Amino acid sequence: MAKILVLYYSAYGHIETMAHAISEGARAAGAEVAIKRVPELVPEMIAHQAGYHLDQSAPIAMVEELPTYDAIIFGTPTRYGMMAAQMKNFLDQTGGLWFENKLVGKVGGVFTSTASQHGGQEATILSFHTVLLHLGMIVVGLPYSYPGLTNMDEIVGGSSYGASTLSGNDDSRQPSDIELEGARFQGRHIAEVAAKLAG
Ligand SMILES: Cc1cc2nc3c(=O)[nH]c(=O)nc-3n(C[C@H](O)[C@H](O)[C@H](O)COP(=O)(O)O)c2cc1C
């Protein structure tokens, strides 16, 4: 059984919702799954003014615990075409793990969200992969065996790089069925790959 961490940052709840779908998929493949988040860095007053969801129940992850997992699936909203600073700040604390090769050979995957259809989902995931490769992780995306990737009937997130959703300019759009199914598929797929590598 693979041990998996779904590690996310979410200001308005879209990535939080996707994180739960990722975890459902991983659990369906028999994995033991923890859902945790990285700490908020924005000053509380600004977070309140901007309407951030500050009452999320997932515990805060510790950098030191990362090597205890077979796979880590990272979720971040897109911020100006790349990952959120909150997630990058957490990753920038993994220098000690990098130095000791603690994450080498572990499986890593990324999922994201943007406000707009062409707001940088693929750029965010691909630039996030750079960090995972520096850490020696084995990058796994969302394969085309997930039929939702070829959907042409509605505007939808998701690419072979990873699951994603669109929040709309006012963050009122919620992850769609196809996007949530893509997240479940990626979670299940990564759990299966991690179990094979761990076994
Ligand atoms: C500072 C900032 C930068 C953002 N940059 C982008 C962007 O480059 N492209 C985009 O489509 N949306 C952008 N957004 C919108 C977020 O991606 C959107 O609010 C997020 O995906 C919602 O996910 P969450 O509910 O998990 O926070 C930005 C939002 C903020 C606050």
mmCIF file of C-alpha atoms and ligand atoms in Angstrom:
data_model
loop_
_atom_site.group_PDB
_atom_site.id
_atom_site.type_symbol
_atom_site.label_atom_id
_atom_site.label_comp_id
_atom_site.label_asym_id
_atom_site.label_seq_id
_atom_site.Cartn_x
_atom_site.Cartn_y
_atom_site.Cartn_z
ATOM 1 C CA MET A 1 0.000 0.000 0.000
ATOM 2 C CA ALA A 2 1.419 3.398 -0.983
ATOM 3 C CA LYS A 3 1.498 6.222 1.541
ATOM 4 C CA ILE A 4 0.471 9.478 -0.101
ATOM 5 C CA LEU A 5 0.401 13.124 0.923
ATOM 6 C CA VAL A 6 -1.912 15.563 -0.842
ATOM 7 C CA LEU A 7 -0.308 18.907 -0.017
ATOM 8 C CA TYR A 8 -2.090 22.065 -1.050
ATOM 9 C CA TYR A 9 -2.557 25.805 -0.736
ATOM 10 C CA SER A 10 -5.979 27.310 -1.412
ATOM 11 C CA ALA A 11 -7.231 30.845 -0.796
ATOM 12 C CA TYR A 12 -10.837 30.448 -1.992
ATOM 13 C CA GLY A 13 -11.463 26.708 -1.664
ATOM 14 C CA HIS A 14 -11.171 25.464 -5.258
ATOM 15 C CA ILE A 15 -7.852 23.696 -4.733
ATOM 16 C CA GLU A 16 -9.125 22.432 -1.375
ATOM 17 C CA THR A 17 -12.086 20.793 -3.161
ATOM 18 C CA MET A 18 -9.773 19.344 -5.824
ATOM 19 C CA ALA A 19 -7.450 18.029 -3.077
ATOM 20 C CA HIS A 20 -10.315 15.981 -1.639
ATOM 21 C CA ALA A 21 -11.105 14.540 -5.093
ATOM 22 C CA ILE A 22 -7.415 13.671 -5.633
ATOM 23 C CA SER A 23 -7.424 11.931 -2.268
ATOM 24 C CA GLU A 24 -10.640 9.995 -3.061
ATOM 25 C CA GLY A 25 -8.964 8.619 -6.189
ATOM 26 C CA ALA A 26 -5.794 7.646 -4.332
ATOM 27 C CA ARG A 27 -7.815 5.921 -1.601
ATOM 28 C CA ALA A 28 -9.796 4.014 -4.250
ATOM 29 C CA ALA A 29 -6.459 2.541 -5.379
ATOM 30 C CA GLY A 30 -5.810 1.332 -1.831
ATOM 31 C CA ALA A 31 -3.412 4.085 -0.739
ATOM 32 C CA GLU A 32 -3.153 5.508 2.751
ATOM 33 C CA VAL A 33 -3.729 9.242 2.199
ATOM 34 C CA ALA A 34 -3.136 12.367 4.283
ATOM 35 C CA ILE A 35 -4.437 15.774 3.175
ATOM 36 C CA LYS A 36 -2.429 18.696 4.528
ATOM 37 C CA ARG A 37 -1.827 22.320 3.575
ATOM 38 C CA VAL A 38 1.005 24.794 3.689
ATOM 39 C CA PRO A 39 0.845 27.841 5.973
ATOM 40 C CA GLU A 40 -0.810 31.114 4.919
ATOM 41 C CA LEU A 41 1.691 33.966 4.548
ATOM 42 C CA VAL A 42 -0.571 36.878 3.643
ATOM 43 C CA PRO A 43 -1.163 39.304 6.557
ATOM 44 C CA GLU A 44 -4.478 38.457 8.243
ATOM 45 C CA MET A 45 -6.056 41.846 7.489
ATOM 46 C CA ILE A 46 -5.371 41.510 3.764
ATOM 47 C CA ALA A 47 -6.566 37.886 3.733
ATOM 48 C CA HIS A 48 -9.839 38.987 5.402
ATOM 49 C CA GLN A 49 -10.274 41.925 3.018
ATOM 50 C CA ALA A 50 -9.710 39.626 0.048
ATOM 51 C CA GLY A 51 -12.225 37.075 1.367
ATOM 52 C CA TYR A 52 -9.777 34.196 1.826
ATOM 53 C CA HIS A 53 -11.220 31.024 3.334
ATOM 54 C CA LEU A 54 -9.226 30.954 6.558
ATOM 55 C CA ASP A 55 -11.176 28.165 8.266
ATOM 56 C CA GLN A 56 -9.828 25.174 6.336
ATOM 57 C CA SER A 57 -9.709 22.013 8.418
ATOM 58 C CA ALA A 58 -6.643 20.308 6.881
ATOM 59 C CA PRO A 59 -3.648 20.328 9.242
ATOM 60 C CA ILE A 60 -0.485 22.247 8.359
ATOM 61 C CA ALA A 61 2.273 20.012 6.965
ATOM 62 C CA MET A 62 5.812 19.938 8.330
ATOM 63 C CA VAL A 63 8.725 19.923 5.871
ATOM 64 C CA GLU A 64 10.385 17.100 7.859
ATOM 65 C CA GLU A 65 7.494 14.712 7.233
ATOM 66 C CA LEU A 66 7.789 14.731 3.423
ATOM 67 C CA PRO A 67 10.254 11.780 3.243
ATOM 68 C CA THR A 68 7.756 9.541 5.068
ATOM 69 C CA TYR A 69 5.506 9.405 1.961
ATOM 70 C CA ASP A 70 5.876 7.355 -1.242
ATOM 71 C CA ALA A 71 4.186 10.081 -3.286
ATOM 72 C CA ILE A 72 3.311 13.746 -2.810
ATOM 73 C CA ILE A 73 0.586 15.362 -4.905
ATOM 74 C CA PHE A 74 0.830 19.152 -4.787
ATOM 75 C CA GLY A 75 -2.085 21.533 -5.375
ATOM 76 C CA THR A 76 -1.729 25.274 -5.885
ATOM 77 C CA PRO A 77 -3.801 28.032 -7.463
ATOM 78 C CA THR A 78 -2.101 29.929 -10.286
ATOM 79 C CA ARG A 79 -0.650 33.273 -9.285
ATOM 80 C CA TYR A 80 0.503 35.329 -12.272
ATOM 81 C CA GLY A 81 1.190 32.167 -14.268
ATOM 82 C CA MET A 82 3.027 30.240 -11.587
ATOM 83 C CA MET A 83 2.544 28.556 -8.212
ATOM 84 C CA ALA A 84 1.404 30.564 -5.165
ATOM 85 C CA ALA A 85 4.183 32.046 -3.004
ATOM 86 C CA GLN A 86 2.812 30.161 -0.013
ATOM 87 C CA MET A 87 3.623 26.852 -1.745
ATOM 88 C CA LYS A 88 7.003 28.064 -3.038
ATOM 89 C CA ASN A 89 7.943 29.267 0.445
ATOM 90 C CA PHE A 90 7.227 25.786 1.799
ATOM 91 C CA LEU A 91 9.244 24.171 -1.001
ATOM 92 C CA ASP A 92 12.114 26.581 -0.381
ATOM 93 C CA GLN A 93 12.447 25.003 3.062
ATOM 94 C CA THR A 94 13.278 21.576 1.581
ATOM 95 C CA GLY A 95 16.986 22.387 1.071
ATOM 96 C CA GLY A 96 17.997 19.978 3.835
ATOM 97 C CA LEU A 97 15.956 17.192 2.246
ATOM 98 C CA TRP A 98 17.517 17.987 -1.149
ATOM 99 C CA PHE A 99 21.002 17.887 0.375
ATOM 100 C CA GLU A 100 20.391 14.411 1.802
ATOM 101 C CA ASN A 101 18.544 13.075 -1.295
ATOM 102 C CA LYS A 102 15.525 12.345 0.903
ATOM 103 C CA LEU A 103 12.919 12.775 -1.850
ATOM 104 C CA VAL A 104 14.864 11.079 -4.658
ATOM 105 C CA GLY A 105 12.761 8.393 -6.370
ATOM 106 C CA LYS A 106 9.483 9.446 -4.781
ATOM 107 C CA VAL A 107 6.515 10.170 -7.021
ATOM 108 C CA GLY A 108 5.318 13.759 -7.463
ATOM 109 C CA GLY A 109 2.316 15.230 -9.229
ATOM 110 C CA VAL A 110 0.715 18.679 -9.463
ATOM 111 C CA PHE A 111 -2.810 20.044 -9.876
ATOM 112 C CA THR A 112 -3.886 23.660 -10.180
ATOM 113 C CA SER A 113 -6.641 26.197 -10.808
ATOM 114 C CA THR A 114 -6.894 29.511 -12.621
ATOM 115 C CA ALA A 115 -9.559 32.164 -12.833
ATOM 116 C CA SER A 116 -9.585 32.174 -16.624
ATOM 117 C CA GLN A 117 -9.422 29.564 -19.350
ATOM 118 C CA HIS A 118 -5.983 30.614 -20.599
ATOM 119 C CA GLY A 119 -4.708 31.985 -17.295
ATOM 120 C CA GLY A 120 -1.605 29.787 -17.099
ATOM 121 C CA GLN A 121 -2.589 26.334 -15.838
ATOM 122 C CA GLU A 122 -0.024 24.474 -17.931
ATOM 123 C CA ALA A 123 2.695 27.057 -17.194
ATOM 124 C CA THR A 124 2.033 26.664 -13.470
ATOM 125 C CA ILE A 125 2.186 22.873 -13.515
ATOM 126 C CA LEU A 126 5.231 22.666 -15.784
ATOM 127 C CA SER A 127 7.237 25.210 -13.783
ATOM 128 C CA PHE A 128 6.239 23.354 -10.597
ATOM 129 C CA HIS A 129 7.625 20.162 -12.176
ATOM 130 C CA THR A 130 11.035 21.869 -12.326
ATOM 131 C CA VAL A 131 11.147 21.912 -8.518
ATOM 132 C CA LEU A 132 10.122 18.249 -8.305
ATOM 133 C CA LEU A 133 12.855 17.267 -10.767
ATOM 134 C CA HIS A 134 15.474 19.177 -8.753
ATOM 135 C CA LEU A 135 14.380 17.153 -5.742
ATOM 136 C CA GLY A 136 14.813 13.927 -7.750
ATOM 137 C CA MET A 137 11.139 13.069 -7.792
ATOM 138 C CA ILE A 138 9.446 11.031 -10.529
ATOM 139 C CA VAL A 139 6.854 13.300 -12.136
ATOM 140 C CA VAL A 140 3.463 11.813 -12.982
ATOM 141 C CA GLY A 141 0.674 13.759 -14.675
ATOM 142 C CA LEU A 142 -2.841 12.948 -15.864
ATOM 143 C CA PRO A 143 -2.682 10.542 -18.823
ATOM 144 C CA TYR A 144 -4.998 10.595 -21.837
ATOM 145 C CA SER A 145 -6.472 7.321 -20.602
ATOM 146 C CA TYR A 146 -8.693 9.779 -18.691
ATOM 147 C CA PRO A 147 -11.377 10.410 -21.363
ATOM 148 C CA GLY A 148 -12.293 13.836 -19.939
ATOM 149 C CA LEU A 149 -9.093 15.276 -21.425
ATOM 150 C CA THR A 150 -10.574 15.179 -24.905
ATOM 151 C CA ASN A 151 -13.909 16.730 -23.920
ATOM 152 C CA MET A 152 -15.091 19.372 -26.416
ATOM 153 C CA ASP A 153 -18.594 19.950 -25.061
ATOM 154 C CA GLU A 154 -17.852 22.503 -22.370
ATOM 155 C CA ILE A 155 -15.059 24.733 -21.038
ATOM 156 C CA VAL A 156 -13.079 22.531 -18.710
ATOM 157 C CA GLY A 157 -9.703 22.285 -16.964
ATOM 158 C CA GLY A 158 -7.349 19.330 -17.027
ATOM 159 C CA SER A 159 -4.375 18.458 -19.228
ATOM 160 C CA SER A 160 -1.843 15.680 -19.486
ATOM 161 C CA TYR A 161 0.300 17.739 -17.075
ATOM 162 C CA GLY A 162 -2.241 17.452 -14.290
ATOM 163 C CA ALA A 163 -5.796 17.983 -13.105
ATOM 164 C CA SER A 164 -7.086 21.545 -12.958
ATOM 165 C CA THR A 165 -10.173 23.670 -12.566
ATOM 166 C CA LEU A 166 -11.372 27.163 -13.476
ATOM 167 C CA SER A 167 -12.682 29.477 -10.777
ATOM 168 C CA GLY A 168 -13.959 32.378 -12.894
ATOM 169 C CA ASN A 169 -12.899 35.991 -12.387
ATOM 170 C CA ASP A 170 -14.949 36.321 -9.178
ATOM 171 C CA ASP A 171 -14.039 32.790 -7.976
ATOM 172 C CA SER A 172 -17.730 31.815 -8.066
ATOM 173 C CA ARG A 173 -17.374 28.874 -10.471
ATOM 174 C CA GLN A 174 -16.841 25.565 -8.645
ATOM 175 C CA PRO A 175 -14.919 22.517 -9.958
ATOM 176 C CA SER A 176 -17.082 20.715 -12.532
ATOM 177 C CA ASP A 177 -17.833 16.984 -12.640
ATOM 178 C CA ILE A 178 -15.274 16.429 -15.412
ATOM 179 C CA GLU A 179 -12.598 18.338 -13.459
ATOM 180 C CA LEU A 180 -13.311 16.466 -10.226
ATOM 181 C CA GLU A 181 -13.231 13.151 -12.082
ATOM 182 C CA GLY A 182 -9.878 14.199 -13.581
ATOM 183 C CA ALA A 183 -8.574 14.882 -10.078
ATOM 184 C CA ARG A 184 -9.789 11.460 -8.896
ATOM 185 C CA PHE A 185 -8.156 9.846 -11.925
ATOM 186 C CA GLN A 186 -4.810 11.558 -11.250
ATOM 187 C CA GLY A 187 -4.954 10.562 -7.572
ATOM 188 C CA ARG A 188 -5.711 6.948 -8.474
ATOM 189 C CA HIS A 189 -3.040 6.863 -11.180
ATOM 190 C CA ILE A 190 -0.321 8.282 -8.920
ATOM 191 C CA ALA A 191 -1.279 5.865 -6.140
ATOM 192 C CA GLU A 192 -0.972 2.933 -8.557
ATOM 193 C CA VAL A 193 2.430 4.112 -9.852
ATOM 194 C CA ALA A 194 3.693 4.744 -6.314
ATOM 195 C CA ALA A 195 2.537 1.310 -5.139
ATOM 196 C CA LYS A 196 4.399 -0.359 -8.016
ATOM 197 C CA LEU A 197 7.592 1.587 -7.220
ATOM 198 C CA ALA A 198 7.289 0.985 -3.476
ATOM 199 C CA GLY A 199 6.535 -2.717 -3.966
HETATM 200 C C1 LIG B 1 -2.425 37.612 -6.863
HETATM 201 C C2 LIG B 1 -3.252 36.749 -7.759
HETATM 202 C C3 LIG B 1 -2.750 36.365 -8.987
HETATM 203 C C4 LIG B 1 -3.514 35.562 -9.825
HETATM 204 N N1 LIG B 1 -3.010 35.217 -11.042
HETATM 205 C C5 LIG B 1 -3.789 34.517 -11.907
HETATM 206 C C6 LIG B 1 -3.318 34.175 -13.205
HETATM 207 O O1 LIG B 1 -2.159 34.399 -13.575
HETATM 208 N N2 LIG B 1 -4.170 33.539 -14.039
HETATM 209 C C7 LIG B 1 -5.456 33.250 -13.686
HETATM 210 O O2 LIG B 1 -6.211 32.733 -14.503
HETATM 211 N N3 LIG B 1 -5.913 33.497 -12.419
HETATM 212 C C8 LIG B 1 -5.102 34.113 -11.544
HETATM 213 N N4 LIG B 1 -5.555 34.369 -10.282
HETATM 214 C C9 LIG B 1 -6.836 33.776 -9.833
HETATM 215 C C10 LIG B 1 -6.560 32.487 -9.013
HETATM 216 O O3 LIG B 1 -5.844 31.555 -9.797
HETATM 217 C C11 LIG B 1 -7.860 31.896 -8.504
HETATM 218 O O4 LIG B 1 -8.377 32.783 -7.538
HETATM 219 C C12 LIG B 1 -7.596 30.525 -7.902
HETATM 220 O O5 LIG B 1 -7.299 29.611 -8.930
HETATM 221 C C13 LIG B 1 -8.728 29.987 -7.091
HETATM 222 O O6 LIG B 1 -8.227 28.857 -6.392
HETATM 223 P P1 LIG B 1 -8.430 28.752 -4.807
HETATM 224 O O7 LIG B 1 -9.892 28.910 -4.574
HETATM 225 O O8 LIG B 1 -7.981 27.383 -4.433
HETATM 226 O O9 LIG B 1 -7.606 29.828 -4.140
HETATM 227 C C14 LIG B 1 -4.798 35.143 -9.419
HETATM 228 C C15 LIG B 1 -5.274 35.495 -8.152
HETATM 229 C C16 LIG B 1 -4.520 36.292 -7.327
HETATM 230 C C17 LIG B 1 -5.065 36.649 -5.963
#
